[in-house]
Amino acid sequence: MLLGILRENRAGETRVALSPDGVSAAKKLGLEVGIEAGAGSRSFFSDESYQVQGARIFHDRSELLADADIAVQVNPPDEDVITQLKADTVWISFMSPGENQDRIRSMESANVTVMSMESIPRISRAQSMDALSSMASIAGYKAVLVAASALGKYMPMMMTAAGTIPPAKVLVLGAGVAGLQAIATARRLGAAVEAFDVRSAVKEQVESLGAAFVEVEMDEDAEGEGGYAKELDQSSREKQQELIHKHAAKSDIVITTALVPGKKAPVLVTEPMVRDMMPGSVILDMAAGQGGNCELSRPDEEIEQHQVTIFGPTNLPASMPVNASRLYGKNILALLGHLIKDGKMTFDFEDQITRDTILTHNGKGGR
Ligand code: NAD
């Protein structure tokens, strides 16, 4: 079977779905690998580096799609790619199913099997395939570096001959995968870190990273299905906002990562809160692409309001393509390793990983 790796089409994307070191791992699964020419160039992987590992380079995308049994990308396919997919191809990428129903239905009509990387269940045996986590962890790390670079202050405490400089104060809102990595990174840089999440279960994880957990007295715990957050009721929301307002006013950097599955991101940082922050402080809103945790952030823009710099990056993993591509490729190979039995792709719908991840198969869609 031929595993085809396509060049990404999203503006600003630098990642590729498999790095050269993934080629030999794919061969161990019994796959041949075909790479669209230039697919790895923005991750600093040349065509030659894939060829040396035994991949074939295709200069014509349509030839690759005509031969490929499995086609893989990071981002959903555009219309041009969809029209070139042959029946029975297995397509694997992030699909943003909520936003791409039309594309998924076209692929279903063409008898393409569509697997969505964001639908991999968050269960222990699927951890090696969990691309949401591997990308969120990169984003959490990079968020702190971007914010720290824009801050006109040191992150660590500095004892100099001219006097002692206190450490920067960082507030992280949302302590899931991205938030925990942001906390760890800010701590490594020596900042004093506080964090808040509506799921009280994360308190211990936050504290084990050396950060203080900001506790809001809530009417009920907001942990919902699958360990994700639920939306808060009005009274808990007000208590939370009051506390965030107080803590944000004392912080040099606020990193927001809060998401609720299937909903617009909750607004945690309002304009009056930004107005009360210290001049020169920085907000980095990692939820800007999902509606924003900060009322003032704009997707993919850096703005200054009330003397506060506000970033709204929507694709931080693309700023670290070398590691992001390697990890994404490993997630893909782990999924393929799970699906390939006796050299053939096998779809066992009794298995939760297969069932949750497949959006459409044999012209029949679930989601
Ligand atoms: P996410 O990206 O959906 O949300 C980020 C964080 O925002 C979450 O911690 C959430 O509780 C928090 N949040 C939501 N609303 C908030 C609000 N109003 N105020 C403050 N915080 C708010 O979540 P994620 O990082 O993808 O994962 C969340 C959890 O899922 C993990 O911490 C873990 O428990 C579970 N998980 C399990 C596995 C696994 O077992 N394989 C893998 C990944 C994640």
Coordinates of C-alpha atoms and ligand atoms in Angstrom, one line a residue:
M1 CA 0.0 0.0 0.0
L2 CA 1.2 3.5 -0.8
L3 CA 1.1 6.2 1.9
G4 CA 0.9 9.6 0.1
I5 CA 2.1 12.7 1.9
L6 CA 0.8 15.9 0.4
R7 CA 2.1 19.5 0.5
E8 CA -0.1 21.6 2.8
N9 CA -2.4 24.2 1.4
R10 CA -3.3 26.3 4.4
A11 CA -1.8 29.9 4.4
G12 CA 1.1 30.1 6.8
E13 CA 1.3 26.4 7.3
T14 CA 4.9 25.1 7.6
R15 CA 4.2 21.5 8.9
V16 CA 4.3 18.3 6.9
A17 CA 2.4 15.2 7.9
L18 CA 5.5 12.9 8.0
S19 CA 9.2 13.7 8.6
P20 CA 11.9 11.8 6.8
D21 CA 12.6 9.6 9.9
G22 CA 9.0 8.4 9.7
V23 CA 9.6 6.8 6.3
S24 CA 11.5 3.8 7.7
A25 CA 8.9 3.4 10.5
A26 CA 6.2 3.4 7.7
K27 CA 8.1 0.7 5.8
K28 CA 8.1 -1.4 9.0
L29 CA 4.3 -1.3 8.8
G30 CA 4.6 -2.7 5.2
L31 CA 3.9 0.7 3.6
E32 CA 5.6 2.4 0.7
V33 CA 5.9 6.1 1.0
G34 CA 5.2 8.7 -1.7
I35 CA 5.9 12.4 -1.1
E36 CA 4.6 15.3 -3.1
A37 CA 7.7 17.3 -4.1
G38 CA 8.5 20.1 -1.7
A39 CA 6.0 18.9 0.9
G40 CA 8.7 19.0 3.7
S41 CA 10.6 22.1 2.5
R42 CA 8.9 24.5 5.0
S43 CA 9.8 22.1 7.8
F44 CA 13.4 22.1 6.5
F45 CA 13.1 18.5 5.2
S46 CA 14.4 18.3 1.6
D47 CA 13.0 15.9 -1.0
E48 CA 16.4 14.2 -0.9
S49 CA 16.2 13.6 2.8
Y50 CA 13.0 11.6 2.2
Q51 CA 14.5 9.8 -0.8
V52 CA 17.5 8.6 1.2
Q53 CA 15.1 6.9 3.6
G54 CA 13.4 5.1 0.6
A55 CA 10.4 7.4 -0.2
R56 CA 9.4 8.1 -3.8
I57 CA 9.1 11.8 -4.8
F58 CA 6.0 12.7 -7.0
H59 CA 6.3 16.0 -8.9
D60 CA 2.7 15.8 -9.9
R61 CA 0.1 15.7 -7.2
S62 CA -2.5 14.0 -9.3
E63 CA -0.1 11.1 -10.0
L64 CA 0.5 10.7 -6.2
L65 CA -3.3 10.7 -5.5
A66 CA -3.9 8.2 -8.3
D67 CA -1.5 5.8 -6.8
A68 CA -2.0 6.4 -3.0
D69 CA -4.1 4.0 -0.9
I70 CA -3.8 6.3 2.1
A71 CA -3.4 10.1 1.8
V72 CA -2.3 12.2 4.7
Q73 CA -2.1 15.9 5.5
V74 CA -2.1 18.0 8.7
N75 CA -5.0 20.3 7.4
P76 CA -8.3 19.3 5.8
P77 CA -8.1 18.9 2.0
D78 CA -9.2 21.7 -0.3
E79 CA -11.7 21.3 -3.1
D80 CA -9.0 20.7 -5.7
V81 CA -7.6 17.7 -3.7
I82 CA -11.0 16.3 -3.0
T83 CA -11.9 16.1 -6.7
Q84 CA -8.7 14.1 -7.3
L85 CA -9.1 11.5 -4.6
K86 CA -10.0 8.1 -6.0
A87 CA -12.6 5.8 -4.5
D88 CA -11.5 3.8 -1.5
T89 CA -8.6 6.1 -0.6
V90 CA -8.2 6.5 3.2
W91 CA -7.8 10.2 4.0
I92 CA -6.3 11.1 7.4
S93 CA -5.9 14.7 8.6
F94 CA -7.3 17.2 11.1
M95 CA -10.8 17.7 9.6
S96 CA -12.5 20.4 11.9
P97 CA -15.7 18.4 11.3
G98 CA -17.9 21.2 12.7
E99 CA -16.7 23.6 9.9
N100 CA -16.2 21.1 7.1
Q101 CA -19.5 19.2 6.7
D102 CA -19.7 20.0 3.0
R103 CA -16.2 18.7 2.2
I104 CA -16.8 15.6 4.3
R105 CA -20.1 14.9 2.4
S106 CA -18.3 15.3 -1.0
M107 CA -15.6 12.8 0.2
E108 CA -18.4 10.5 1.3
S109 CA -20.0 10.6 -2.1
A110 CA -16.6 9.8 -3.7
N111 CA -16.4 6.7 -1.4
V112 CA -13.3 8.0 0.4
T113 CA -12.8 6.9 4.0
V114 CA -12.2 10.0 6.1
M115 CA -10.4 9.9 9.4
S116 CA -10.2 12.9 11.6
M117 CA -7.2 13.4 13.9
E118 CA -9.1 15.6 16.3
S119 CA -11.6 12.7 16.8
I120 CA -9.1 10.3 18.3
P121 CA -10.5 9.5 21.7
R122 CA -8.6 10.9 24.7
I123 CA -8.0 7.5 26.3
S124 CA -4.8 6.0 27.6
R125 CA -4.3 3.4 24.8
A126 CA -4.7 6.2 22.1
Q127 CA -2.2 8.6 23.7
S128 CA 0.5 7.8 21.1
M129 CA -2.0 8.9 18.3
D130 CA -3.3 12.0 20.1
A131 CA -2.3 14.8 17.8
L132 CA -4.4 17.4 19.6
S133 CA -2.2 16.9 22.7
S134 CA 1.1 16.8 20.8
M135 CA 0.2 20.1 19.0
A136 CA -1.3 21.7 22.1
S137 CA 1.9 21.0 24.0
I138 CA 4.0 22.7 21.4
A139 CA 1.6 25.7 21.3
G140 CA 1.7 26.1 25.1
Y141 CA 5.5 26.2 25.1
K142 CA 5.7 28.6 22.2
A143 CA 3.0 30.9 23.7
V144 CA 5.2 31.7 26.6
L145 CA 8.2 32.4 24.5
V146 CA 6.2 34.8 22.3
A147 CA 4.8 36.6 25.3
A148 CA 8.1 36.7 27.1
S149 CA 9.8 38.2 24.0
A150 CA 7.2 41.0 23.9
L151 CA 7.5 41.8 27.6
G152 CA 9.9 44.6 28.5
K153 CA 11.0 42.7 31.6
Y154 CA 13.1 39.8 32.7
M155 CA 11.2 36.5 33.4
P156 CA 13.4 35.2 36.2
M157 CA 14.4 37.0 39.4
M158 CA 17.7 38.7 38.8
M159 CA 20.2 39.7 41.5
T160 CA 22.5 42.3 40.0
A161 CA 25.0 44.7 41.4
A162 CA 22.5 47.5 40.6
G163 CA 19.8 45.8 42.6
T164 CA 17.4 42.9 42.6
I165 CA 14.7 42.5 39.9
P166 CA 11.6 40.5 41.0
P167 CA 10.4 37.6 38.7
A168 CA 7.7 38.3 36.1
K169 CA 4.2 37.2 37.1
V170 CA 2.4 34.9 34.7
L171 CA -1.2 34.0 34.9
V172 CA -2.4 30.9 32.9
L173 CA -6.1 30.5 32.4
G174 CA -7.1 27.0 31.5
A175 CA -4.7 24.2 32.6
G176 CA -5.4 21.5 30.1
V177 CA -2.6 20.2 27.8
A178 CA -1.5 23.6 26.4
G179 CA -1.9 25.4 29.8
L180 CA 0.1 22.9 31.7
Q181 CA 3.0 23.1 29.1
A182 CA 2.7 27.0 29.3
I183 CA 3.0 26.7 33.1
A184 CA 6.0 24.4 32.9
T185 CA 7.7 26.7 30.3
A186 CA 7.1 29.9 32.3
R187 CA 8.4 28.2 35.4
R188 CA 11.6 27.0 33.6
L189 CA 12.2 30.7 32.6
G190 CA 11.9 31.6 36.3
A191 CA 8.6 33.4 36.4
A192 CA 6.2 33.3 39.3
V193 CA 3.2 31.5 37.9
E194 CA -0.5 31.3 38.9
A195 CA -3.1 29.2 37.1
F196 CA -6.8 28.8 37.0
D197 CA -9.1 26.1 35.6
V198 CA -12.8 25.3 36.2
R199 CA -11.8 21.6 36.7
S200 CA -10.7 21.4 40.2
A201 CA -9.0 18.0 39.4
V202 CA -6.1 19.9 37.8
K203 CA -5.1 21.7 41.0
E204 CA -2.6 19.0 41.9
Q205 CA -1.0 19.0 38.4
V206 CA -0.7 22.8 38.5
E207 CA 0.9 22.7 42.0
S208 CA 3.3 19.9 41.0
L209 CA 4.7 22.2 38.3
G210 CA 5.5 24.8 41.0
A211 CA 2.6 27.2 40.2
A212 CA -0.1 28.5 42.5
F213 CA -3.7 27.4 41.8
V214 CA -6.2 30.2 41.9
E215 CA -9.3 28.8 43.5
V216 CA -12.8 30.0 42.7
E217 CA -15.6 29.0 44.9
M218 CA -18.1 27.5 42.4
D219 CA -21.6 26.1 42.8
E220 CA -20.6 22.9 41.0
D221 CA -17.4 21.3 39.5
A222 CA -17.3 22.0 35.8
E223 CA -15.7 18.7 34.8
G224 CA -17.8 17.2 32.1
E225 CA -17.7 14.2 29.7
G226 CA -14.3 12.7 28.9
G227 CA -12.5 15.0 31.4
Y228 CA -13.3 18.1 29.4
A229 CA -14.9 21.3 30.8
K230 CA -18.6 22.2 30.8
E231 CA -20.0 25.7 30.4
L232 CA -20.3 27.6 33.7
D233 CA -23.6 28.9 35.2
Q234 CA -24.1 32.6 35.5
S235 CA -23.2 32.8 39.2
S236 CA -19.9 30.8 38.9
R237 CA -19.0 32.9 35.8
E238 CA -19.4 36.1 37.8
K239 CA -17.3 34.8 40.7
Q240 CA -14.6 33.6 38.2
Q241 CA -14.5 37.0 36.4
E242 CA -14.1 38.9 39.7
L243 CA -11.1 36.8 40.6
I244 CA -9.5 36.9 37.2
H245 CA -9.9 40.7 37.2
K246 CA -7.9 40.9 40.5
H247 CA -5.2 38.5 39.4
A248 CA -4.8 39.8 35.9
A249 CA -4.2 43.4 37.2
K250 CA -1.1 42.1 39.1
S251 CA 0.2 39.9 36.2
D252 CA 2.8 40.8 33.6
I253 CA 1.7 38.1 31.2
V254 CA -1.7 36.4 30.9
I255 CA -1.9 33.3 28.7
T256 CA -5.4 32.0 28.0
T257 CA -6.1 28.5 26.7
A258 CA -9.7 27.8 27.8
L259 CA -12.0 25.8 25.5
V260 CA -15.3 24.0 26.0
P261 CA -15.8 21.2 23.4
G262 CA -18.4 22.2 20.7
K263 CA -18.9 25.7 22.0
K264 CA -17.4 29.2 21.4
A265 CA -14.5 29.8 23.7
P266 CA -15.5 31.4 27.0
V267 CA -14.7 35.1 27.4
L268 CA -12.5 35.3 30.5
V269 CA -10.7 38.6 30.0
T270 CA -13.0 41.5 29.3
E271 CA -12.0 45.1 28.2
P272 CA -12.3 46.6 31.7
M273 CA -9.8 43.9 32.9
V274 CA -7.4 44.8 30.1
R275 CA -7.7 48.5 31.1
D276 CA -6.7 47.6 34.7
M277 CA -3.6 45.6 33.7
M278 CA -0.2 47.2 34.1
P279 CA 1.2 49.2 31.1
G280 CA 3.6 47.0 29.1
S281 CA 1.9 43.8 30.1
V282 CA 1.1 41.1 27.5
I283 CA -1.9 38.8 26.8
L284 CA -1.6 35.8 24.6
D285 CA -5.0 34.4 23.7
M286 CA -4.6 30.8 22.4
A287 CA -8.3 30.6 21.9
A288 CA -8.4 33.5 19.4
G289 CA -9.3 31.1 16.5
Q290 CA -12.3 29.7 18.5
G291 CA -13.9 33.1 19.3
G292 CA -11.3 34.2 21.9
N293 CA -10.9 34.1 25.7
C294 CA -10.0 37.9 25.6
E295 CA -12.7 40.3 24.3
L296 CA -10.1 42.3 22.5
S297 CA -7.9 39.7 20.8
R298 CA -8.1 39.2 17.0
P299 CA -7.1 36.0 15.2
D300 CA -3.5 36.1 13.9
E301 CA -3.0 39.8 14.9
E302 CA -0.8 41.5 17.4
I303 CA -2.6 44.6 18.8
E304 CA -2.0 47.2 21.5
Q305 CA -4.9 48.4 23.6
H306 CA -4.7 50.3 26.9
Q307 CA -0.9 49.9 26.7
V308 CA -1.3 46.1 26.8
T309 CA 0.0 44.0 23.9
I310 CA -2.5 41.3 22.8
F311 CA -1.6 38.3 20.6
G312 CA -4.1 36.0 19.0
P313 CA -2.1 33.3 17.2
T314 CA -4.1 30.5 15.6
N315 CA -1.3 28.2 14.5
L316 CA 1.5 28.2 17.0
P317 CA 2.7 24.7 16.1
A318 CA 3.5 26.0 12.6
S319 CA 6.2 28.2 14.2
M320 CA 8.0 25.0 15.4
P321 CA 7.6 22.9 12.2
V322 CA 10.5 20.5 12.9
N323 CA 9.2 19.1 16.1
A324 CA 5.6 19.6 15.2
S325 CA 5.9 17.6 11.9
R326 CA 7.9 14.8 13.7
L327 CA 5.3 14.4 16.4
Y328 CA 2.4 14.6 14.1
G329 CA 4.0 12.0 11.9
K330 CA 4.5 9.7 14.9
N331 CA 0.8 10.2 15.8
I332 CA -0.2 9.2 12.2
L333 CA 2.1 6.2 12.2
A334 CA 0.7 5.0 15.6
L335 CA -2.8 5.3 14.2
L336 CA -1.8 3.3 11.0
G337 CA -0.1 0.7 13.2
H338 CA -3.4 0.3 15.0
L339 CA -5.3 -0.1 11.8
I340 CA -3.0 -2.3 9.7
K341 CA -3.5 -6.0 10.3
D342 CA -1.7 -8.6 8.1
G343 CA -0.6 -5.8 5.7
K344 CA -4.2 -4.5 5.2
M345 CA -6.1 -1.5 6.5
T346 CA -8.8 -3.1 8.8
F347 CA -11.7 -1.1 10.1
D348 CA -13.1 -2.8 13.2
F349 CA -16.1 -0.7 14.3
E350 CA -16.2 -2.5 17.7
D351 CA -13.0 -0.7 18.5
Q352 CA -13.5 2.8 20.0
I353 CA -10.4 4.3 18.4
T354 CA -11.6 3.3 14.9
R355 CA -15.2 4.1 15.5
D356 CA -14.6 7.6 16.9
T357 CA -12.0 8.6 14.3
I358 CA -13.8 7.5 11.1
L359 CA -16.2 10.2 9.8
T360 CA -17.3 8.3 6.7
H361 CA -16.5 4.9 5.2
N362 CA -18.0 3.0 2.2
G363 CA -20.1 6.0 1.4
K364 CA -21.8 6.0 4.8
G365 CA -21.2 8.8 7.2
G366 CA -21.7 8.9 11.0
R367 CA -20.7 12.4 11.8
Ligands
NAD1 P1 -9.3 21.9 26.0 O1 -8.3 22.4 25.0 O2 -10.7 21.5 25.6 O3 -9.5 23.0 27.1 C1 -8.4 23.7 27.7 C2 -8.6 23.9 29.2 O4 -9.5 25.0 29.4 C3 -9.3 22.7 29.9 O5 -8.4 22.3 31.0 C4 -10.6 23.2 30.4 O6 -11.0 22.7 31.7 C5 -10.3 24.7 30.6 N1 -11.5 25.6 30.6 C6 -12.6 25.5 30.0 N2 -13.5 26.5 30.3 C7 -12.8 27.3 31.2 C8 -13.1 28.5 32.0 N3 -14.3 29.1 31.8 N4 -12.1 28.9 32.8 C9 -10.9 28.3 32.9 N5 -10.6 27.2 32.3 C10 -11.5 26.7 31.4 O7 -8.7 20.7 26.8 P2 -7.5 19.8 26.6 O8 -6.3 20.5 27.0 O9 -7.5 19.3 25.2 O10 -7.8 18.5 27.5 C11 -8.5 18.6 28.7 C12 -8.4 17.4 29.5 O11 -8.7 16.2 28.7 C13 -7.0 17.1 30.0 O12 -6.5 17.9 31.0 C14 -7.2 15.6 30.4 O13 -8.0 15.5 31.6 C15 -8.0 15.1 29.3 N6 -7.1 14.5 28.3 C16 -6.9 13.1 28.4 C17 -6.0 12.5 27.5 C18 -5.8 11.0 27.6 O14 -6.1 10.4 28.6 N7 -5.2 10.4 26.6 C19 -5.3 13.2 26.6 C20 -5.5 14.6 26.5 C21 -6.4 15.2 27.4

